[in-house]
């Protein structure tokens, strides 16, 4: 099969991308301690992936409060900015492009990862009821989070604004807002986790409010053409649920159009969450920027999606882990290495840069 669509050029915001194969954000938990600082091994990792049309970095905490996993990097200190600058310089030297994924985990954390052993925060005091938190002392049960007070929400927005400024200083080409996979913004969007009775809960208009405020301050820093947003309408990872996903996400996407964002990144399939008739193409048709599809794509299914105008870009996650030169391999029709899940999170160079 020839992959003409996959290897055609396209604009993403005001960037010109050489093809359609994007590297999906992948947490690998290999940043230096103390300080959650990107290190030389991380520089080599991103360098190896720089033939992606666009690299989206691993989720990166916008603040100490936004952290939920051991060994993950941040973008809220000088040392972290300097660490990331080495990565963006290297990727740019290789003629690559790189966006940072901005992350606040909300309830998907543990007090042992928080400053002063504070209880993690969320829209409502409802605990994650599957899996465990990845802490420095091993896996621990999730705790019941503390519901954020109304007067704390401006500070959450401010955390995003400062992180967006820091990402610019670190030399990124743009940023992706992580509003997927059960983290803080997703917790506000979905009614399984948002039981608030103030202006940030209840109606769809109220539940999208925090996301809209965050996008406003980030696009003020970057301009819409350098900002993307990631959503997971049907995702159940981190024990998420939503009673009317199509209604919620149709409305969100209509509201996003005012910001002229570069792209809408949609996790269509992660951990085999049931789709239950959700129509992703409605989102694509409503959205005025590029549609980036993700989730279990192969070169063949990605080519078909692009050809049938169901997407403009396709992000690959796990395939990049074992095949940092994925675009080349797909172009040649070469065999792909299989990724080793035991090396996904934490550890050394094995399964990371070897
Ligand atoms: C090891 C690993 C780490 C991940 N880290 C992130 C992350 O930091 N941010 C995010 O939005 N999604 C993350 N994901 C989800 C992937 O971006 C992607 O949505 C998922 O793997 C499905 O795409 P794929 O079938 O091409 O791998 C992660 C997935 C894996 C396997």
PDB file of C-alpha atoms in Angstrom, residues 71 145 223 225 341:
ATOM      1  CA  UNK A  71       9.713  11.164  37.892  1.00  0.00           C
ATOM      2  CA  UNK A 145      -9.480  14.521  46.837  1.00  0.00           C
ATOM      3  CA  UNK A 223      -1.968  33.090  19.732  1.00  0.00           C
ATOM      4  CA  UNK A 225      -2.437  29.137  15.782  1.00  0.00           C
ATOM      5  CA  UNK A 341       5.334  -2.367  28.371  1.00  0.00           C
TER       6      UNK A 341
END
